[in-house]
């Protein structure tokens, strides 16, 4: 086991390690069988833990899904913060699209599960993601986007739902398809 972070007790470090292992196990099971079909008991059994031990770290399965999505939400937030300092509208959009595309390609199996599992799909848009979507719209098109700009922007966020139809593409092919389609929708020629 790694040494505890400065100021963190060994017990706290072990608890955090267990929490991360639960999260990784749950993500794998969500991908393999779907969010709805994966129970907390299955996660516990897979790890050799009691269900109570899983509940100690996550109050509900939806908390695990939220924790699994959090890095993606944070990455989008980071992309928007980085893009906010870019002067050119085109360069801002290209920066965000490139980062979002890379994230989708790196997490394609999880994104496929999230777009096909009805329960995961219903839970995926939490308030943090909605706030970021609003910020991105304003960053891309200003305070008063036109109807066409709003429609094209919203169409970009529907693209991850298409990932199950693209599982045959290599990472490079998927990256190119996603990036060129998003930029075209946002009226930025590549």
Coordinates of C-alpha atoms in Angstrom, one line a residue:
X1 CA 0.0 0.0 0.0
X2 CA 1.2 3.5 -0.8
X3 CA 2.1 5.8 2.1
X4 CA -0.7 8.0 3.3
X5 CA -0.8 11.6 1.9
X6 CA 0.6 14.2 4.2
X7 CA -1.9 14.8 7.0
X8 CA -3.9 11.7 6.2
X9 CA -4.0 8.9 8.7
X10 CA -3.3 5.3 7.6
X11 CA -7.0 4.5 8.3
X12 CA -8.2 7.4 6.2
X13 CA -5.8 6.4 3.4
X14 CA -7.1 2.8 3.5
X15 CA -10.7 4.1 3.4
X16 CA -10.0 6.2 0.4
X17 CA -8.3 3.3 -1.3
X18 CA -11.3 1.1 -0.7
X19 CA -13.6 3.8 -2.0
X20 CA -11.6 4.0 -5.2
X21 CA -11.6 0.2 -5.6
X22 CA -15.4 0.2 -5.1
X23 CA -15.7 2.9 -7.7
X24 CA -13.5 1.1 -10.3
X25 CA -15.3 -2.2 -9.7
X26 CA -18.7 -0.6 -10.1
X27 CA -17.6 1.2 -13.3
X28 CA -16.5 -2.1 -14.7
X29 CA -19.7 -3.8 -13.8
X30 CA -21.8 -0.9 -15.1
X31 CA -20.0 -1.3 -18.4
X32 CA -20.3 -5.1 -18.5
X33 CA -23.9 -5.4 -17.5
X34 CA -25.4 -2.0 -17.4
X35 CA -26.1 0.4 -14.5
X36 CA -29.7 -0.8 -13.9
X37 CA -28.6 -4.5 -13.8
X38 CA -25.7 -3.9 -11.4
X39 CA -26.7 -4.1 -7.7
X40 CA -24.8 -2.9 -4.7
X41 CA -24.7 -6.5 -3.6
X42 CA -23.0 -7.5 -6.9
X43 CA -20.4 -4.8 -6.4
X44 CA -19.8 -6.0 -2.8
X45 CA -19.6 -9.7 -3.9
X46 CA -17.1 -8.8 -6.6
X47 CA -14.8 -7.2 -4.1
X48 CA -15.3 -9.7 -1.3
X49 CA -17.0 -7.0 0.9
X50 CA -20.3 -6.8 2.7
X51 CA -23.0 -4.6 1.3
X52 CA -22.7 -2.5 4.4
X53 CA -19.1 -1.8 3.6
X54 CA -20.2 -0.5 0.2
X55 CA -22.9 1.6 1.9
X56 CA -20.2 3.0 4.2
X57 CA -18.5 4.7 1.2
X58 CA -21.6 5.3 -1.0
X59 CA -25.1 5.9 0.3
X60 CA -26.7 4.8 -2.9
X61 CA -25.9 3.3 -6.3
X62 CA -26.7 6.7 -7.8
X63 CA -23.9 8.2 -5.7
X64 CA -21.5 5.8 -7.3
X65 CA -22.7 6.8 -10.8
X66 CA -22.2 10.5 -9.8
X67 CA -18.7 9.8 -8.5
X68 CA -17.9 7.9 -11.8
X69 CA -19.1 10.9 -13.8
X70 CA -17.4 13.5 -11.7
X71 CA -14.0 13.4 -13.4
X72 CA -15.8 14.0 -16.7
X73 CA -17.7 16.9 -15.3
X74 CA -14.6 18.3 -13.8
X75 CA -12.7 17.9 -17.1
X76 CA -15.4 19.8 -19.0
X77 CA -15.2 22.5 -16.3
X78 CA -11.4 22.7 -16.8
X79 CA -11.8 22.9 -20.6
X80 CA -14.2 25.7 -20.2
X81 CA -11.9 27.6 -17.8
X82 CA -9.0 27.1 -20.2
X83 CA -11.1 28.2 -23.2
X84 CA -12.4 31.3 -21.4
X85 CA -8.9 32.8 -21.7
X86 CA -8.7 32.2 -25.5
X87 CA -9.6 35.3 -27.4
X88 CA -10.8 33.8 -30.7
X89 CA -14.3 32.3 -30.7
X90 CA -13.1 29.7 -33.2
X91 CA -10.1 28.7 -31.1
X92 CA -12.2 28.5 -28.0
X93 CA -14.7 26.1 -29.6
X94 CA -11.9 24.0 -31.2
X95 CA -10.2 23.7 -27.8
X96 CA -13.3 22.5 -26.1
X97 CA -14.3 20.2 -28.9
X98 CA -10.8 18.6 -29.0
X99 CA -10.8 18.1 -25.2
X100 CA -14.4 16.7 -25.2
X101 CA -13.6 14.4 -28.1
X102 CA -10.5 13.1 -26.3
X103 CA -12.5 12.5 -23.2
X104 CA -15.2 10.6 -25.1
X105 CA -12.6 8.4 -26.9
X106 CA -10.7 7.6 -23.7
X107 CA -14.0 6.7 -21.9
X108 CA -15.8 5.3 -24.9
X109 CA -16.9 2.0 -23.2
X110 CA -18.4 3.9 -20.2
X111 CA -20.0 6.4 -22.5
X112 CA -21.6 3.6 -24.5
X113 CA -23.1 2.2 -21.3
X114 CA -24.3 5.6 -20.2
X115 CA -26.0 6.2 -23.5
X116 CA -27.8 2.8 -23.7
X117 CA -28.7 2.0 -20.1
X118 CA -32.1 3.7 -19.4
X119 CA -31.5 4.4 -15.7
X120 CA -27.9 5.7 -16.3
X121 CA -29.2 7.9 -19.1
X122 CA -31.9 9.4 -16.9
X123 CA -29.4 10.1 -14.1
X124 CA -26.5 11.4 -16.2
X125 CA -27.5 15.1 -16.4
X126 CA -27.2 16.4 -13.0
X127 CA -27.2 20.0 -11.9
X128 CA -23.4 20.4 -12.3
X129 CA -23.4 19.2 -15.9
X130 CA -26.4 21.5 -16.7
X131 CA -24.5 24.5 -15.3
X132 CA -21.5 23.6 -17.4
X133 CA -23.6 23.3 -20.5
X134 CA -25.0 26.7 -19.9
X135 CA -21.5 28.2 -19.4
X136 CA -20.3 26.5 -22.6
X137 CA -23.2 27.9 -24.6
X138 CA -22.4 31.4 -23.5
X139 CA -18.7 30.9 -24.0
X140 CA -19.3 29.7 -27.6
X141 CA -22.0 32.1 -28.7
X142 CA -22.3 34.9 -26.2
X143 CA -25.3 36.1 -24.2
X144 CA -27.9 35.9 -26.9
X145 CA -27.3 32.8 -29.1
X146 CA -29.5 32.5 -32.1
X147 CA -31.9 29.6 -32.5
X148 CA -29.5 28.0 -35.0
X149 CA -26.6 28.3 -32.5
X150 CA -28.7 26.8 -29.7
X151 CA -29.9 24.0 -31.9
X152 CA -26.4 23.1 -33.2
X153 CA -25.0 23.4 -29.7
X154 CA -27.6 21.0 -28.3
X155 CA -27.1 18.6 -31.2
X156 CA -23.4 18.3 -30.1
X157 CA -24.5 17.0 -26.7
X158 CA -26.6 14.3 -28.3
X159 CA -23.5 12.9 -30.1
X160 CA -22.4 10.7 -27.2
X161 CA -25.8 8.8 -27.6
X162 CA -24.5 7.7 -31.0
X163 CA -21.4 6.0 -29.6
X164 CA -23.0 2.5 -29.5
X165 CA -23.3 2.7 -33.3
X166 CA -19.6 3.5 -33.6
X167 CA -18.0 0.7 -31.6
X168 CA -16.5 -0.7 -34.8
X169 CA -14.3 2.4 -35.2
X170 CA -10.7 2.6 -34.0
X171 CA -9.9 5.3 -31.5
X172 CA -8.3 7.4 -34.2
X173 CA -11.4 7.0 -36.5
X174 CA -13.7 7.8 -33.7
X175 CA -11.8 10.8 -32.7
X176 CA -11.8 12.1 -36.3
X177 CA -15.5 11.4 -36.7
X178 CA -16.5 13.1 -33.4
X179 CA -14.3 16.1 -33.9
X180 CA -15.2 16.8 -37.5
X181 CA -18.9 16.3 -36.8
X182 CA -19.0 18.5 -33.7
X183 CA -17.1 21.3 -35.5
X184 CA -19.4 21.1 -38.5
X185 CA -22.4 21.3 -36.2
X186 CA -21.0 24.3 -34.5
X187 CA -20.3 25.8 -37.9
X188 CA -16.5 25.6 -37.6
X189 CA -14.9 24.1 -40.7
X190 CA -11.9 21.9 -40.0

